[in-house]
Tab-separated table of C-alpha atoms in Angstrom:
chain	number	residue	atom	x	y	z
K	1	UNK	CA	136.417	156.674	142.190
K	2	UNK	CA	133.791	154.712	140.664
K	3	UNK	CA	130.193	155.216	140.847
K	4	UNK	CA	127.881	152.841	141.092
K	5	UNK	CA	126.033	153.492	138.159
K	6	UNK	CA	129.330	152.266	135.787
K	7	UNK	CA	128.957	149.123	137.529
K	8	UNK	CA	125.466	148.172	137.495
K	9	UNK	CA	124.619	145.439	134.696
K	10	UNK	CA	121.157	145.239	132.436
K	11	UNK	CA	119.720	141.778	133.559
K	12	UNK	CA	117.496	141.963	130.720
K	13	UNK	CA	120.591	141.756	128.259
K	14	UNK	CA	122.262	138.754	130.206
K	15	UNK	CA	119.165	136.901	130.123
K	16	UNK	CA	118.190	138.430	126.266
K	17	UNK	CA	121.718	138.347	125.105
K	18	UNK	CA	123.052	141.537	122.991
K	19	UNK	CA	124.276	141.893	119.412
K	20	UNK	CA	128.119	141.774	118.872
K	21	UNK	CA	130.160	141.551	115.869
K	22	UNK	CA	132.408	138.820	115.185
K	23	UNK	CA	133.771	139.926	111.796
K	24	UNK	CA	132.978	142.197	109.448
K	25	UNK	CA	128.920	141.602	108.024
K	26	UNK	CA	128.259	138.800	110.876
K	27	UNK	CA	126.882	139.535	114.075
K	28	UNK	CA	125.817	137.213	116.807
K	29	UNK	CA	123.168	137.749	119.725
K	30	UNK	CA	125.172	136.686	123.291
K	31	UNK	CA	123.003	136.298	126.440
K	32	UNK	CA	125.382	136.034	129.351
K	33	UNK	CA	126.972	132.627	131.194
K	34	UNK	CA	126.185	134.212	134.445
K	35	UNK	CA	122.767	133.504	134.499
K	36	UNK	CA	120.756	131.292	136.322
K	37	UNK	CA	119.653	129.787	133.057
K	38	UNK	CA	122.947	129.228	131.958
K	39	UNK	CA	124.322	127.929	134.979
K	40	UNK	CA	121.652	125.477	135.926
K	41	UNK	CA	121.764	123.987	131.997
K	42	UNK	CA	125.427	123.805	132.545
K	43	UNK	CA	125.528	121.935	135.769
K	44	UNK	CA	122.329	119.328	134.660
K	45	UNK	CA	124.548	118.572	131.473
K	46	UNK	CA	127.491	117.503	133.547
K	47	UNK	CA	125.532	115.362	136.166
K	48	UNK	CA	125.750	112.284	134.535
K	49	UNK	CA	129.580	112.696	134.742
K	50	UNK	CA	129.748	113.797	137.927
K	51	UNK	CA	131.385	110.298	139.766
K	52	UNK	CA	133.422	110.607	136.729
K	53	UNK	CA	134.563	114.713	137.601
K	54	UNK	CA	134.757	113.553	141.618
K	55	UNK	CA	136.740	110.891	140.455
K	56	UNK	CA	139.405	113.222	138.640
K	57	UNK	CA	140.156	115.135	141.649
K	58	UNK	CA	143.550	115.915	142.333
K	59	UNK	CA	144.896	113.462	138.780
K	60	UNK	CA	147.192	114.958	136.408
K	61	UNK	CA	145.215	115.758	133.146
K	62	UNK	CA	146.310	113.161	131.520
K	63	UNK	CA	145.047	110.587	133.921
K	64	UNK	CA	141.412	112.175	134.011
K	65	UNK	CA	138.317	110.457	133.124
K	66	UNK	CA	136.334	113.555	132.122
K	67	UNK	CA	138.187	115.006	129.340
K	68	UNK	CA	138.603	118.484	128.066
K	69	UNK	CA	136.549	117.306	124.618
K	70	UNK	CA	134.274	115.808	127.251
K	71	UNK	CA	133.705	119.116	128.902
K	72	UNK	CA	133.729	121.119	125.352
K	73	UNK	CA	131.048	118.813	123.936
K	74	UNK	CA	129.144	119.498	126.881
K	75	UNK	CA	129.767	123.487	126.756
K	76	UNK	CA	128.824	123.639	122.890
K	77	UNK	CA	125.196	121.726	123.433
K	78	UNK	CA	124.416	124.392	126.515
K	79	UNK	CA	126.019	127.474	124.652
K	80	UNK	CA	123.878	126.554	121.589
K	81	UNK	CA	120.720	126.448	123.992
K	82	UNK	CA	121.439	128.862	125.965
K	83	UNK	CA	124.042	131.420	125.235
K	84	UNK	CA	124.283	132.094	121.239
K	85	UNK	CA	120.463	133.190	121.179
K	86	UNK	CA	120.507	134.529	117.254
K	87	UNK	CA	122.823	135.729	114.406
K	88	UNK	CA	122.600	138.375	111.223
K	89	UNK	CA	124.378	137.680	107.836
K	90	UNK	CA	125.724	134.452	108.101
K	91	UNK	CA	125.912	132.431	104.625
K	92	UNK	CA	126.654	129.557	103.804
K	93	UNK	CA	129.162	128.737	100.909
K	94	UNK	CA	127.071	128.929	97.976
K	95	UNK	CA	126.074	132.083	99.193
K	96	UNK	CA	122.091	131.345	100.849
K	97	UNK	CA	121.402	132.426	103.814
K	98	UNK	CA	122.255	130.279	106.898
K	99	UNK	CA	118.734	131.177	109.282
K	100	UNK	CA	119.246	131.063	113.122
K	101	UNK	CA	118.035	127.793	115.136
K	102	UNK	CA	119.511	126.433	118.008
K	103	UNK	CA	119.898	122.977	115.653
K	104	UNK	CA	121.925	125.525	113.197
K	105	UNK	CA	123.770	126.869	116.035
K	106	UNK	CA	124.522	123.328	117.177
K	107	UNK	CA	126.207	122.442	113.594
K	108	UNK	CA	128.444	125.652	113.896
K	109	UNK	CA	129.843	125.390	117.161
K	110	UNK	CA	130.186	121.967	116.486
K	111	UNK	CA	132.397	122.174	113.507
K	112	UNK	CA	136.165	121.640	114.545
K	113	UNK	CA	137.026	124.807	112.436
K	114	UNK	CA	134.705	127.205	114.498
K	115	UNK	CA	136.596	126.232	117.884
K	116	UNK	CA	137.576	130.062	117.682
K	117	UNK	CA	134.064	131.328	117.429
K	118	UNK	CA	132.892	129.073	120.315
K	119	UNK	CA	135.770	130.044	122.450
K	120	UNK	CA	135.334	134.143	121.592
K	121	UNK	CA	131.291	133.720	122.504
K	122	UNK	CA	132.745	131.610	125.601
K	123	UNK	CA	134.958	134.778	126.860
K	124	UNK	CA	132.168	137.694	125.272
K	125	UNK	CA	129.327	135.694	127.608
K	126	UNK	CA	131.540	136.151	130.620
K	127	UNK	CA	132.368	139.448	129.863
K	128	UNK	CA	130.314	141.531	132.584
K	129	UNK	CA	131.285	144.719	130.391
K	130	UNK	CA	129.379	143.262	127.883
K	131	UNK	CA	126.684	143.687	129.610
K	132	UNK	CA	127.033	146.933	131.582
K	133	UNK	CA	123.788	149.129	131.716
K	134	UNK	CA	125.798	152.431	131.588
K	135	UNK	CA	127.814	151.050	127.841
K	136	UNK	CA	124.244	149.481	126.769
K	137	UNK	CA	123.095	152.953	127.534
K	138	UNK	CA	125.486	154.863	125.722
K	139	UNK	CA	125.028	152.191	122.952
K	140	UNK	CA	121.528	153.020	122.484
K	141	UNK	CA	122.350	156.601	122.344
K	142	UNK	CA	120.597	157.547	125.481
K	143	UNK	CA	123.234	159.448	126.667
């Protein structure tokens, strides 16, 4: 059994994000894909290609108009917006401090050797655990 307490999520740390660890001295601040905010940036990003996604219907992927790079370029700008909200201890090669900003964010994700990080904040946003109360909780050491 299950109570329904351990299922509840904090809708304050979708919409906030919460701090997760990516490696070792470099944490990132998530909010969650499954809000409102997140959806509705997500959806007005992809309207101009919307004949072009209607069009696609039912073609094999390599006769589709919309692209996967299409779609990625698309989910980077709204993740950078929306989803990757801040970050601790991230330098840059000559060892200064990279400072959070959603242009800063932008470069990141946008670098071809960061597909990894994009695609592990992709999955950790739609992780509902992420964002269960009951963990949060616990996390906080309130119980």
């Amino acid at each position: 059994m299950v109570k329904l307490s351990q299922l509840r999520v904090d809708p304050k740390a979708e919409a906030e994000g919460v701090w997760l660890e990516y490696v070792a001295g470099f944490r990132v601040r998530i909010a969650s894909t499954a809000t409102r905010k997140f959806r509705e940036a997500m959806e007005a990003a992809m309207l101009p290609y919307r004949d072009l996604i209607r069009a696609d219907q039912g073609k094999d992927k390599a006769e589709r108009k919309f692209t996967d790079e299409m779609r990625t370029s698309l989910l980077r700008e709204v993740v950078a917006e929306h989803v990757l909200v801040g970050w601790e201890g991230l330098e840059d090669d000559a060892g200064e401090q990279v400072p959070y900003s959603k242009a800063a964010a932008l470069a990141l994700l946008t670098d071809p050797g960061m597909h990894r990080l994009l695609a592990w904040i992709e999955a950790a946003a739609a992780n509902e655990d992420v964002y269960r109360a009951e963990r949060l909780e616990r996390d906080r050491g309130n119980s």
